[in-house]
Tab-separated table of C-alpha atoms and ligand atoms in Angstrom:
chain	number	residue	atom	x	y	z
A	15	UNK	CA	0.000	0.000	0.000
A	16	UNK	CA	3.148	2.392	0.710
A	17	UNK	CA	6.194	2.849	-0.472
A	18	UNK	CA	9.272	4.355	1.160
A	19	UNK	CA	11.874	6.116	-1.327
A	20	UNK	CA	15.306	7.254	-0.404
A	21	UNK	CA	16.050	9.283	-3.222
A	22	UNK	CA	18.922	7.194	-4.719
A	23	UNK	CA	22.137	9.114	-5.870
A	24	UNK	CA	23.495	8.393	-9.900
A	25	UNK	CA	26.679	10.378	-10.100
A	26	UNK	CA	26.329	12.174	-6.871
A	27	UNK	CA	23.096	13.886	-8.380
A	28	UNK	CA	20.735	15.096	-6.313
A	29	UNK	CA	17.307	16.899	-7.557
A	30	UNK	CA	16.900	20.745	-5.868
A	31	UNK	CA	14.341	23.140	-6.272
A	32	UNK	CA	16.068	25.769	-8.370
A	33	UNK	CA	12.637	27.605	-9.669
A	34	UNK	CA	9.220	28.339	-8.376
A	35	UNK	CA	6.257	30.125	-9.631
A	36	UNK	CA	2.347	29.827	-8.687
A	37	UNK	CA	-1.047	31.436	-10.486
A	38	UNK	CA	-4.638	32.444	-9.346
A	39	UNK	CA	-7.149	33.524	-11.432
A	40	UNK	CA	-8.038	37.251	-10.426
A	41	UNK	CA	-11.675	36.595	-9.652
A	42	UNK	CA	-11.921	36.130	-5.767
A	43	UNK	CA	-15.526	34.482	-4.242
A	44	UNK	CA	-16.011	35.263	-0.239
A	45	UNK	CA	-17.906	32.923	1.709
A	46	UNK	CA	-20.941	35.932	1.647
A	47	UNK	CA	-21.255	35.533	-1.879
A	48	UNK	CA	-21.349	31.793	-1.362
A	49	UNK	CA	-24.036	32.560	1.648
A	50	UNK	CA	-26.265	33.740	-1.249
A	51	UNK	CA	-25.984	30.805	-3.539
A	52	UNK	CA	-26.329	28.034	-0.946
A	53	UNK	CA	-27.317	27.743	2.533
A	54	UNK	CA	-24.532	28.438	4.965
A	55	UNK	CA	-22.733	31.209	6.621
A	56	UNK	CA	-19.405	32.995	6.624
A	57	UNK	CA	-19.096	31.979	10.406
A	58	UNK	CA	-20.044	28.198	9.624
A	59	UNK	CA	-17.401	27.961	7.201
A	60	UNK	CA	-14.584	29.837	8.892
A	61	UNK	CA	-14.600	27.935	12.201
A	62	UNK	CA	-15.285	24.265	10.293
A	63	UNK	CA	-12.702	25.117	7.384
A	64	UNK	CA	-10.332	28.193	7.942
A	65	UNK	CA	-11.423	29.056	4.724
A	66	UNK	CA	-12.524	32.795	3.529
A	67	UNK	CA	-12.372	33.516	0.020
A	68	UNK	CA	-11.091	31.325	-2.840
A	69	UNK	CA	-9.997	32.038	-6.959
A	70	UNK	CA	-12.185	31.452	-9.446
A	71	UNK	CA	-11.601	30.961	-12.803
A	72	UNK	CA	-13.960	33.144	-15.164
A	73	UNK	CA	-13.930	32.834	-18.828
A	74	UNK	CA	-11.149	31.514	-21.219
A	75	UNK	CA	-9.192	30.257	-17.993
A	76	UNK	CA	-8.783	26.761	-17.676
A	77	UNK	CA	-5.879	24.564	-15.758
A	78	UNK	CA	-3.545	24.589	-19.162
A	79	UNK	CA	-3.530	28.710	-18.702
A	80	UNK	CA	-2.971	28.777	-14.799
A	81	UNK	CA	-0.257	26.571	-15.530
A	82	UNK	CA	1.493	28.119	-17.803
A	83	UNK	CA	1.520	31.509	-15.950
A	84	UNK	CA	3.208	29.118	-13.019
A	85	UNK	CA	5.710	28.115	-15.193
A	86	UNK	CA	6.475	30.877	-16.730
A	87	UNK	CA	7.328	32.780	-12.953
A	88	UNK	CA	9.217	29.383	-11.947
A	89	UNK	CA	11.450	29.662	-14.955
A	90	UNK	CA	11.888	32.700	-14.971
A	91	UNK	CA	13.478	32.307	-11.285
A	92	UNK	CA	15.808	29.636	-12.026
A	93	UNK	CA	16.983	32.036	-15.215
A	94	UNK	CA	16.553	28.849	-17.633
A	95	UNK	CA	15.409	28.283	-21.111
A	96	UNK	CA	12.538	26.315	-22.045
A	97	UNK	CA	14.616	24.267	-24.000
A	98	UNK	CA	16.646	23.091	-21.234
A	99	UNK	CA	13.766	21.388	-19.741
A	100	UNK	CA	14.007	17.239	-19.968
A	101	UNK	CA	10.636	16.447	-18.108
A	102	UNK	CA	7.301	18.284	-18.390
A	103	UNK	CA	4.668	16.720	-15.159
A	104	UNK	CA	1.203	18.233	-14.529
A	105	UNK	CA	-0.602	16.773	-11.330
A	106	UNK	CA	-3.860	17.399	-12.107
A	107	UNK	CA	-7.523	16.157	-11.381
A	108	UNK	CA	-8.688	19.141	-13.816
A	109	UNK	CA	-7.108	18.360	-16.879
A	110	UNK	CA	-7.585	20.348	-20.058
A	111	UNK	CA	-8.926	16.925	-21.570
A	112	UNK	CA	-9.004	13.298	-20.933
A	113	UNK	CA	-6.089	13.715	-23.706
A	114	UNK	CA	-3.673	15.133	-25.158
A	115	UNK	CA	-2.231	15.119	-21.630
A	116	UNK	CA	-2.319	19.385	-19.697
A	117	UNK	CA	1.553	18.620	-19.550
A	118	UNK	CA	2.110	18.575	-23.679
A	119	UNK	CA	0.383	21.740	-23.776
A	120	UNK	CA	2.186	23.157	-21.659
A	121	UNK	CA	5.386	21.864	-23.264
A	122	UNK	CA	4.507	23.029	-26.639
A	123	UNK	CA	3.704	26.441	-25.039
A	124	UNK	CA	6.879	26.963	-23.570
A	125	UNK	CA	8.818	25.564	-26.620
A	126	UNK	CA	10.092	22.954	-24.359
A	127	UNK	CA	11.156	20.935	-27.540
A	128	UNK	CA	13.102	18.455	-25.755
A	129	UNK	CA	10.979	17.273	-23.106
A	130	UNK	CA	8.722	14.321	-22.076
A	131	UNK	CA	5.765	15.237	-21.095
A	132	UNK	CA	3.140	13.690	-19.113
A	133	UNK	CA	-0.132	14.375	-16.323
A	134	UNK	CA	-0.365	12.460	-13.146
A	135	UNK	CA	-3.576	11.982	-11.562
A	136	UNK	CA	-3.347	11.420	-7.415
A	137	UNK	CA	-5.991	13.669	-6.223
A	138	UNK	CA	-4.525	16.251	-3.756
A	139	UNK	CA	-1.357	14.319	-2.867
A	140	UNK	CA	-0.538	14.502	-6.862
A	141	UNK	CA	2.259	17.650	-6.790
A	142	UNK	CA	4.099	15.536	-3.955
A	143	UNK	CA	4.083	12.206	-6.283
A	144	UNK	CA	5.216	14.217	-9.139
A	145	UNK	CA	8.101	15.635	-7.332
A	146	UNK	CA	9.142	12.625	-5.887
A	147	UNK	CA	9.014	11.009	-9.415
A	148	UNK	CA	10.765	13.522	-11.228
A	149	UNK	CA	13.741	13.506	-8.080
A	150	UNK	CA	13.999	9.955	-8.798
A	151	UNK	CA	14.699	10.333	-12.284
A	152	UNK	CA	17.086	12.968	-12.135
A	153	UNK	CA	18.918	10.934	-9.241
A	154	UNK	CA	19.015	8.007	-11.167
A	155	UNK	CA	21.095	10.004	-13.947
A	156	UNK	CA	18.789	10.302	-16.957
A	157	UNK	CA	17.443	14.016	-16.614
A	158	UNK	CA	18.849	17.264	-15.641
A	159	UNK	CA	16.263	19.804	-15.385
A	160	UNK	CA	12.349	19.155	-14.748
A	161	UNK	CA	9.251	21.430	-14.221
A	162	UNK	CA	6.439	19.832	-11.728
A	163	UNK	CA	3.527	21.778	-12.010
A	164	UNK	CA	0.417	21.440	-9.739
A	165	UNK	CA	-2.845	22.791	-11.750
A	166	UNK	CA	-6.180	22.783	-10.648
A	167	UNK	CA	-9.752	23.909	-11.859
A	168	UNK	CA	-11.869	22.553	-9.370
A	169	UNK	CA	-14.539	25.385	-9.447
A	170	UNK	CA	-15.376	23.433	-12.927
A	171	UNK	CA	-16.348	20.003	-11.575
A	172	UNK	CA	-17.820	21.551	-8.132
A	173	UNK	CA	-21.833	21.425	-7.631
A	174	UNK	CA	-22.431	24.611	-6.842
A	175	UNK	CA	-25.865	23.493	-5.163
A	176	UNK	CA	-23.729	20.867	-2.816
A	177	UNK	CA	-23.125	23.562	0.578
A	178	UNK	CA	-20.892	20.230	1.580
A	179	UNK	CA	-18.167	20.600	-1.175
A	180	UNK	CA	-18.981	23.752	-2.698
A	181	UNK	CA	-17.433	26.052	0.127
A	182	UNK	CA	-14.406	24.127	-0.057
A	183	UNK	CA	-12.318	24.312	-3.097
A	184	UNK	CA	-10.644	27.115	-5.370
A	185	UNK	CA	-8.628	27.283	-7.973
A	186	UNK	CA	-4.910	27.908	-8.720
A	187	UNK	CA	-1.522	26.661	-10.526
A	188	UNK	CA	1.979	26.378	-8.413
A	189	UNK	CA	4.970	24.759	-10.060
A	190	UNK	CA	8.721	23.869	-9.378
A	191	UNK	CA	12.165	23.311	-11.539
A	192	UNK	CA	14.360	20.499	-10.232
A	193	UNK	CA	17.859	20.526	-10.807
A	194	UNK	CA	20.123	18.337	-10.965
A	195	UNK	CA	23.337	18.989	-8.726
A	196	UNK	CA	26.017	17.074	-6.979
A	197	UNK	CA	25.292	19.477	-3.752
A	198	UNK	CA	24.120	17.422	-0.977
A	199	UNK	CA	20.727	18.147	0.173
A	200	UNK	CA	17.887	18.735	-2.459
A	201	UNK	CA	15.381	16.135	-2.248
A	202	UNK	CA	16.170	13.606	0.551
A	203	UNK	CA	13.271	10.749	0.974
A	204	UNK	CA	9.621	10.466	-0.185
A	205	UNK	CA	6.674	8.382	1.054
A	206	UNK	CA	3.867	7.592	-1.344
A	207	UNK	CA	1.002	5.488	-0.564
A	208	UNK	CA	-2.630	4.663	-1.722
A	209	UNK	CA	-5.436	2.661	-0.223
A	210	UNK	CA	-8.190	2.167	-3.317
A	211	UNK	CA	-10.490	0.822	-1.062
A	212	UNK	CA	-11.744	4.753	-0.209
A	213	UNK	CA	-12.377	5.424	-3.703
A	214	UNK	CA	-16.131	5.826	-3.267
A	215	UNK	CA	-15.183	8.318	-0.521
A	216	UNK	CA	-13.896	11.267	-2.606
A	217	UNK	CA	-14.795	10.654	-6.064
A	218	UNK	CA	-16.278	12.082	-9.501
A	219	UNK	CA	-18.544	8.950	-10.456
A	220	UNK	CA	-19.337	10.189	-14.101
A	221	UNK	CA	-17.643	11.010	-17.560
A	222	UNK	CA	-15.045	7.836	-17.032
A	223	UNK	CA	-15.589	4.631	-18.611
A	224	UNK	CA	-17.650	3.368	-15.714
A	225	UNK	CA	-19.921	5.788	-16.771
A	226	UNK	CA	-19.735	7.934	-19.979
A	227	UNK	CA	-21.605	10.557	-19.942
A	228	UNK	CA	-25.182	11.110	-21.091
A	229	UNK	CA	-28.121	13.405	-20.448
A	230	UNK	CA	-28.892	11.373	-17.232
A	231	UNK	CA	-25.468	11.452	-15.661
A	232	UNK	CA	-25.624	16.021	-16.287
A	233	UNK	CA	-29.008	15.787	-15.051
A	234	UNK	CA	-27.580	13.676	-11.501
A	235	UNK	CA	-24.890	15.996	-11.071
A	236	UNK	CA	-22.441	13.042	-11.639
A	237	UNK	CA	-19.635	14.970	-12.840
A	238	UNK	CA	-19.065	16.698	-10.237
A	239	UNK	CA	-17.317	16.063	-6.484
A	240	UNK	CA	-18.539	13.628	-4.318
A	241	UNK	CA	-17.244	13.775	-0.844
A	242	UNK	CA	-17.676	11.648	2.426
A	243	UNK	CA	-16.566	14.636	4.504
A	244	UNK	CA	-16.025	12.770	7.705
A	245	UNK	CA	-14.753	9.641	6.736
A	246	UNK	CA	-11.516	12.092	4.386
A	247	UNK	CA	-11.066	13.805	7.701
A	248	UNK	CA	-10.396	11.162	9.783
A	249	UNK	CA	-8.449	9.409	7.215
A	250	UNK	CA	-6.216	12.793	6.381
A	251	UNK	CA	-5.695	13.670	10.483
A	252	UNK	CA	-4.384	9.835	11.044
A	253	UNK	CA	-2.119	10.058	7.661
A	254	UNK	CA	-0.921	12.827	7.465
A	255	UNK	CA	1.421	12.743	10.518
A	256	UNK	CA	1.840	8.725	10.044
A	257	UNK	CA	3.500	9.622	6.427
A	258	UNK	CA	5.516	12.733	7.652
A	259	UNK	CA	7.113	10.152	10.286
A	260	UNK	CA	7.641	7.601	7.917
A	261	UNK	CA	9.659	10.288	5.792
A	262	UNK	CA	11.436	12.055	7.945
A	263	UNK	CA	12.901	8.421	9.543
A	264	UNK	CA	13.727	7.448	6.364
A	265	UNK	CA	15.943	10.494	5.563
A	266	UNK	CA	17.262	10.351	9.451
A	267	UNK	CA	15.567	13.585	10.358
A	268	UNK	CA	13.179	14.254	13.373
A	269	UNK	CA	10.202	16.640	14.004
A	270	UNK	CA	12.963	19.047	16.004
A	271	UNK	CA	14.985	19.221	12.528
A	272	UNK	CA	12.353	20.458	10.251
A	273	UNK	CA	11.960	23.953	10.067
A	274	UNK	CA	9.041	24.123	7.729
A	275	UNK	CA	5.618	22.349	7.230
A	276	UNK	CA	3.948	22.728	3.748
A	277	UNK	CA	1.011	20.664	4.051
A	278	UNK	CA	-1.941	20.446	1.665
A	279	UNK	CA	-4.421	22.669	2.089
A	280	UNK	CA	-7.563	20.988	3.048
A	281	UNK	CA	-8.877	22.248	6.218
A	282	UNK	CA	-7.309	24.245	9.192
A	283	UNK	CA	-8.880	21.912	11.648
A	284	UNK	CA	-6.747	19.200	9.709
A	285	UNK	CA	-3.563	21.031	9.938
A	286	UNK	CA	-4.426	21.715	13.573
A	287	UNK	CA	-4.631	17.860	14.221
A	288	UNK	CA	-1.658	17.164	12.040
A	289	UNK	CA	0.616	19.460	14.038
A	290	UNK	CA	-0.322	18.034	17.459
A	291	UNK	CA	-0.140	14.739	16.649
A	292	UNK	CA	3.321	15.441	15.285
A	293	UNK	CA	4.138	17.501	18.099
A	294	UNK	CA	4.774	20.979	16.391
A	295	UNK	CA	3.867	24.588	16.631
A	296	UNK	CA	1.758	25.493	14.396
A	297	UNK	CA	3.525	28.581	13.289
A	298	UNK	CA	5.816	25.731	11.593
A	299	UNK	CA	2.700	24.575	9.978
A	300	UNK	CA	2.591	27.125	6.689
A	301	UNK	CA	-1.646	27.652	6.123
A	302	UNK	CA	-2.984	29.893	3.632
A	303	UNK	CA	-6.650	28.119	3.329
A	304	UNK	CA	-8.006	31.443	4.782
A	305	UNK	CA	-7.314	32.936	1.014
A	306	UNK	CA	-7.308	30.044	-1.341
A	307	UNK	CA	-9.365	26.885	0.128
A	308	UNK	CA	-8.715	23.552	-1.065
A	309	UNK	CA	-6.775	24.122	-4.261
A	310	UNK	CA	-5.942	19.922	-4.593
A	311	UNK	CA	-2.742	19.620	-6.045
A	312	UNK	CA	-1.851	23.256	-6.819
A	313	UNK	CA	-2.342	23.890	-2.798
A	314	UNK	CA	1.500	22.463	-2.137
A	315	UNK	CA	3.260	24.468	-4.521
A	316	UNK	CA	1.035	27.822	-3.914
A	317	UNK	CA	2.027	27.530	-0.158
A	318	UNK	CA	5.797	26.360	-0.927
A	319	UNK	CA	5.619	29.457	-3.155
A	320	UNK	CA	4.493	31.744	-0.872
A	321	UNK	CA	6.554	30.841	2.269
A	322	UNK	CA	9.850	31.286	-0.358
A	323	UNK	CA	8.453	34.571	-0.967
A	324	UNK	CA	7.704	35.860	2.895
A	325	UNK	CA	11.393	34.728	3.750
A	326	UNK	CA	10.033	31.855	5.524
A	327	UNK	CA	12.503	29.595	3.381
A	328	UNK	CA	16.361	30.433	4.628
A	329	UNK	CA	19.481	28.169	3.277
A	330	UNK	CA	19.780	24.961	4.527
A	331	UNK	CA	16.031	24.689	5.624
A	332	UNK	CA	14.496	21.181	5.882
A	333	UNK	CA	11.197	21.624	4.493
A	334	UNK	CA	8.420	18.791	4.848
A	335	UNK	CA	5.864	18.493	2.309
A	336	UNK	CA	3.081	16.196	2.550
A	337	UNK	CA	-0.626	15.732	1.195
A	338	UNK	CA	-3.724	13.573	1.024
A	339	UNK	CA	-6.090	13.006	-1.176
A	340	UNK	CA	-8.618	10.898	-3.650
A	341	UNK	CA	-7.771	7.462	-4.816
A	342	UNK	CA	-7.537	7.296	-1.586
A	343	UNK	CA	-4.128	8.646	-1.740
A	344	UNK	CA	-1.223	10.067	0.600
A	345	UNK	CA	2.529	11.464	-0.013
A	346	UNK	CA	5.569	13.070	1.761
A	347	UNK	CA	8.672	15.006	1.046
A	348	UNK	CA	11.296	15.842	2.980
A	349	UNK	CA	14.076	18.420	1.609
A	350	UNK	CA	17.225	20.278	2.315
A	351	UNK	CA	17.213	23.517	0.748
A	352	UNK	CA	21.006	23.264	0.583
A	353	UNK	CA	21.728	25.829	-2.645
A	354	UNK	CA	21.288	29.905	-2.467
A	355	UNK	CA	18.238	31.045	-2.834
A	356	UNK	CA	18.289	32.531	-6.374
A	357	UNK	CA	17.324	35.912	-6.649
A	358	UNK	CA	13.111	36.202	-7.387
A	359	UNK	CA	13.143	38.792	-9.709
A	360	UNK	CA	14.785	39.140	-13.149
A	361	UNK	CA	16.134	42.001	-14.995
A	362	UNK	CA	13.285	43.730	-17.012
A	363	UNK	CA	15.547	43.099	-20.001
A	364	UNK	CA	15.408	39.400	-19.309
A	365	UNK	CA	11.575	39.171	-19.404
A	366	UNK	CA	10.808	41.098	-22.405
A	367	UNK	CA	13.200	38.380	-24.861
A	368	UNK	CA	11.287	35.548	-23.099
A	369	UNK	CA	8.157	37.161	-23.750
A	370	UNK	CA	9.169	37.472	-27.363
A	371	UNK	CA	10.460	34.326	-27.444
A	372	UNK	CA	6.856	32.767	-26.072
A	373	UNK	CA	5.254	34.826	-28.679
A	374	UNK	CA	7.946	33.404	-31.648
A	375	UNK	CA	6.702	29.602	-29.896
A	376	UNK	CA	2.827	30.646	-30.541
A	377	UNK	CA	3.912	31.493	-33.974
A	378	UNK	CA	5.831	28.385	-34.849
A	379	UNK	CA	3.159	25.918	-32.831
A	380	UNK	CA	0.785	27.865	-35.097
A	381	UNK	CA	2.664	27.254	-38.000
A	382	UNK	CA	3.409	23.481	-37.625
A	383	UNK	CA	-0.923	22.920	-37.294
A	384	UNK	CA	-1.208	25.069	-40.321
A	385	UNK	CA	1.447	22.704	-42.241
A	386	UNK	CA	0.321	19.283	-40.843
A	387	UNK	CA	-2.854	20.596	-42.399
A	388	UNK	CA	-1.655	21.136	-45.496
A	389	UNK	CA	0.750	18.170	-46.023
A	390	UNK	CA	-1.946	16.073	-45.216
A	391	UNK	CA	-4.076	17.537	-48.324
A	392	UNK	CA	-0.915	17.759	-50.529
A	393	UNK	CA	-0.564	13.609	-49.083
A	394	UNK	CA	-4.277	13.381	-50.391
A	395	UNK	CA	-3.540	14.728	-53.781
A	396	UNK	CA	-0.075	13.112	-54.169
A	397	UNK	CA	-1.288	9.517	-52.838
A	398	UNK	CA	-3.506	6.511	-52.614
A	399	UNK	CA	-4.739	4.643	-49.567
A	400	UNK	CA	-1.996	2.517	-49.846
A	401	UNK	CA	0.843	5.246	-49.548
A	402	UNK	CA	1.447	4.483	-53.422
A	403	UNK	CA	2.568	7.436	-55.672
A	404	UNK	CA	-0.909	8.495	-57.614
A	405	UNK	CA	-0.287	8.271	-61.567
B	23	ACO	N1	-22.669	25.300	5.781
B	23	ACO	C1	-23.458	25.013	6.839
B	23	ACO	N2	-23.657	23.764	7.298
B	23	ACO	C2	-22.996	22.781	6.666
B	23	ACO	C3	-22.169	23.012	5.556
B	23	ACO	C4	-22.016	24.333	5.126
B	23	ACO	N3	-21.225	24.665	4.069
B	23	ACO	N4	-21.647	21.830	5.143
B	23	ACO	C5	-22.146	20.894	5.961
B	23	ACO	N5	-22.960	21.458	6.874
B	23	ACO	C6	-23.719	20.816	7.936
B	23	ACO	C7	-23.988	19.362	7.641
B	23	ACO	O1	-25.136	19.227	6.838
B	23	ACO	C8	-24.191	18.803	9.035
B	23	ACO	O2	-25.493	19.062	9.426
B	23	ACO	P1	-26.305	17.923	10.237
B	23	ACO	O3	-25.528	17.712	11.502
B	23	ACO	O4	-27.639	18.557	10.430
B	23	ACO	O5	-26.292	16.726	9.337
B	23	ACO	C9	-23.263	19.660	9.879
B	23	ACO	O6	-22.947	20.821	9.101
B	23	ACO	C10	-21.969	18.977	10.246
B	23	ACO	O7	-21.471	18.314	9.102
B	23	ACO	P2	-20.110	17.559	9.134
B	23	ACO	O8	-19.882	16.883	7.812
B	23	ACO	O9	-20.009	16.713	10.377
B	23	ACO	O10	-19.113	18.772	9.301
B	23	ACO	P3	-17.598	18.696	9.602
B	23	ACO	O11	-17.295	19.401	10.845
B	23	ACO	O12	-17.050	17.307	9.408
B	23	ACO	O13	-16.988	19.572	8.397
B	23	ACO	C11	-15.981	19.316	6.271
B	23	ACO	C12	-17.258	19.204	7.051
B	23	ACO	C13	-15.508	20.736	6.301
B	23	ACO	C14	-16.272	18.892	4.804
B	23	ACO	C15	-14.908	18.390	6.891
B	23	ACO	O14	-15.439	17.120	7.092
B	23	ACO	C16	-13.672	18.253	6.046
B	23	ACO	O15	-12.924	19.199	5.883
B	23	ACO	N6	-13.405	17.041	5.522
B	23	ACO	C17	-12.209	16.818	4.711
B	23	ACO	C18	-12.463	17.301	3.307
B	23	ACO	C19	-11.236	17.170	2.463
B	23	ACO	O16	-10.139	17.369	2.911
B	23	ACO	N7	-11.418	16.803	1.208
B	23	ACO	C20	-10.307	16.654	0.320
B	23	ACO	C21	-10.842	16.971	-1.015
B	23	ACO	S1	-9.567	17.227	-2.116
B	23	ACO	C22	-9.661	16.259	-3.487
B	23	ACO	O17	-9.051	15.205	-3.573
B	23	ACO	C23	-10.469	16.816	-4.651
């Protein structure tokens, strides 16, 4: 049900966090407004979640768009070109589409020409499972630089007649460039687990192959969250500090050495729990659920993002990441921010060629549509079925 990873070592490389970046849309929803549209109350939510406003997407944003804004700011801060990039991961439970996969788009986008690319679907605890299989790869030799992006839309698969789910979630992109380097530190140990015997208990039932979807299934609200509320809070209070154990044994680390907790963002009460059971302060428990809610697996990377950018992240920091989710599904991540901090924000110069340079990747993605369309009508002309030269 759970494995244990020691991030193993190829060459002395070790994967480190050389880049972040995160996105909300603009649009913010209070819990008042949501007091108008279903029946609860600012107060109700705020003492039961933590949660006071969330981002909303409004029209012509969708997960692709958050994350590219993400990655943009995260590559921007490790000063590296597209190109560079070997690996391209979206977690996402919001993709763009069943397929192409959010993560080709993206790479196309950015004119990451020589990158893989691929989503990864782990409910919340998906941006930790990325991470932890990107640092494996780069440890075990084979890449050098990857971008792990958490990207959700959740506000498009909420009901927003369901007060149970509805005041929860929000939307938002965060994402991360790995590095290789022989520093020590970087990415130490990772726990990922899943127990798919709680898949009824936070689940979409519709739209799959299970059940495609059809007048009926819109009509039943289908495709949108299901959630055993009680049942995913007792499960994420008891795993949560079981898998941060787990991880911080494995890399030889204790509570007393972490200096940072970036838990997913689910509920405050949660955190609360998490942090006595583990035996820390919460001020070493980061929480921003008052602003975003539940943000699934964008909420790890928004907070990481954050708590670089209030100073709460000094050199040689052991940060502990870890998340729950559907599936059912759990992950930690224990790190050693061992390298400089690089500085957050480039020259002007800088970030006018790479916005002409995403522009001139528009244009050329454009242009290779545009000429797949017309060799295959020049193919047409020039050819039979067969492939045979026409006479
Ligand atoms: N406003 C007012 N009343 C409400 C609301 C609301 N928004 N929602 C529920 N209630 C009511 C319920 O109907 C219930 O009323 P009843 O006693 O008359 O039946 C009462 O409040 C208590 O309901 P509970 O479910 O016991 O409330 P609880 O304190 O457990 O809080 C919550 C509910 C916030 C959902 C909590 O259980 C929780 O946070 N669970 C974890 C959720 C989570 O982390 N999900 C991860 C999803 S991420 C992903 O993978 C997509």
């Amino acid at each position: 049900m759970s494995r244990l990873a020691t991030q193993r070592v190829a060459n002395g490389r070790r994967a480190h966090i050389v880049g972040w970046g995160m996105a909300v849309p603009e649009r913010v929803l209070n819990n008042h407004d949501l007091s108008t549209m279903v029946d609860t109350s600012d107060e109700w939510i705020r003492q039961r979640t933590g949660i006071v406003e969330r981002h909303i997407v409004g029209d012509g944003e969708t997960t692709f768009s958050l994350a590219l804004r993400a990655a943009q700011s995260a590559l921007e801060v490790a000063n590296l070109d597209p190109a560079q990039l070997d690996l391209v991961v979206v977690a996402t439970v919001t993709p763009e589409y069943y397929f192409p996969a959010t993560a080709c788009l993206l790479q196309d986008a950015l004119g990451a020409e020589h990158a893989a690319a691929f989503d990864l679907s782990a409910g919340c605890s998906g941006f930790v499972y990325a991470l932890s299989v990107a640092a494996d790869l780069i440890a075990a030799g084979g890449y050098k630089h990857c971008l792990v992006v958490g990207a959700e839309t959740l506000s498009r698969i909420t009901d927003w007649t369901d007060r149970n789910t509805c005041v929860l979630f929000g939307d938002g992109a965060g994402a991360v460039i790995l590095e290789a380097n022989g520093a020590p530190g970087g990415i130490l140990s990772s726990v990922l687990g899943a127990d798919g015997s709680g898949k009824d208990l936070l689940i979409v039932p519709a739209g799959g192959s299970a059940q495609p979807a059809n007048a009926e299934t819109v009509q039943a609200r289908q495709h949108t969250v299901q959630m055993d509320g009680r049942q995913v809070f007792r499960f994420a209070t008891r795993i949560m500090p079981e898998a941060s154990r787990r991880v911080l044994s494995r890399a030889g680390l204790t509570v007393q050495d972490i200096s940072l907790v970036i838990p997913h963002q689910a509920n405050d009460r949660i955190l609360q729990a998490a942090a006595r059971s583990l035996g820390i302060e919460e001020e070493r428990m980061y929480s921003n659920l008052s602003r975003y809610g539940n943000t699934s697996s964008a909420s790890i990377p928004i907070a990481l993002c954050e708590a670089i950018e209030r100073g709460l992240v000094k050199r040689d920091a052991v940060l502990l990441l870890t998340g729950f989710g559907a599936g059912l599904t759990w992950a930690a991540t224990v790190l050693r921010w061992s390298l400089p901090l690089p500085v957050p924000v480039p020259p002007r110069r800088m970030t006018f060629w790479r916005n002409l340079r995403y522009r001139w990747v528009q244009l050329r993605s454009r242009w290779r549509q545009f000429w797949r369309q017309v060799d295959s009508r020049l193919f047409q002309i020039l050819y039979d079925r067969e492939g045979r030269r026409k006479r």
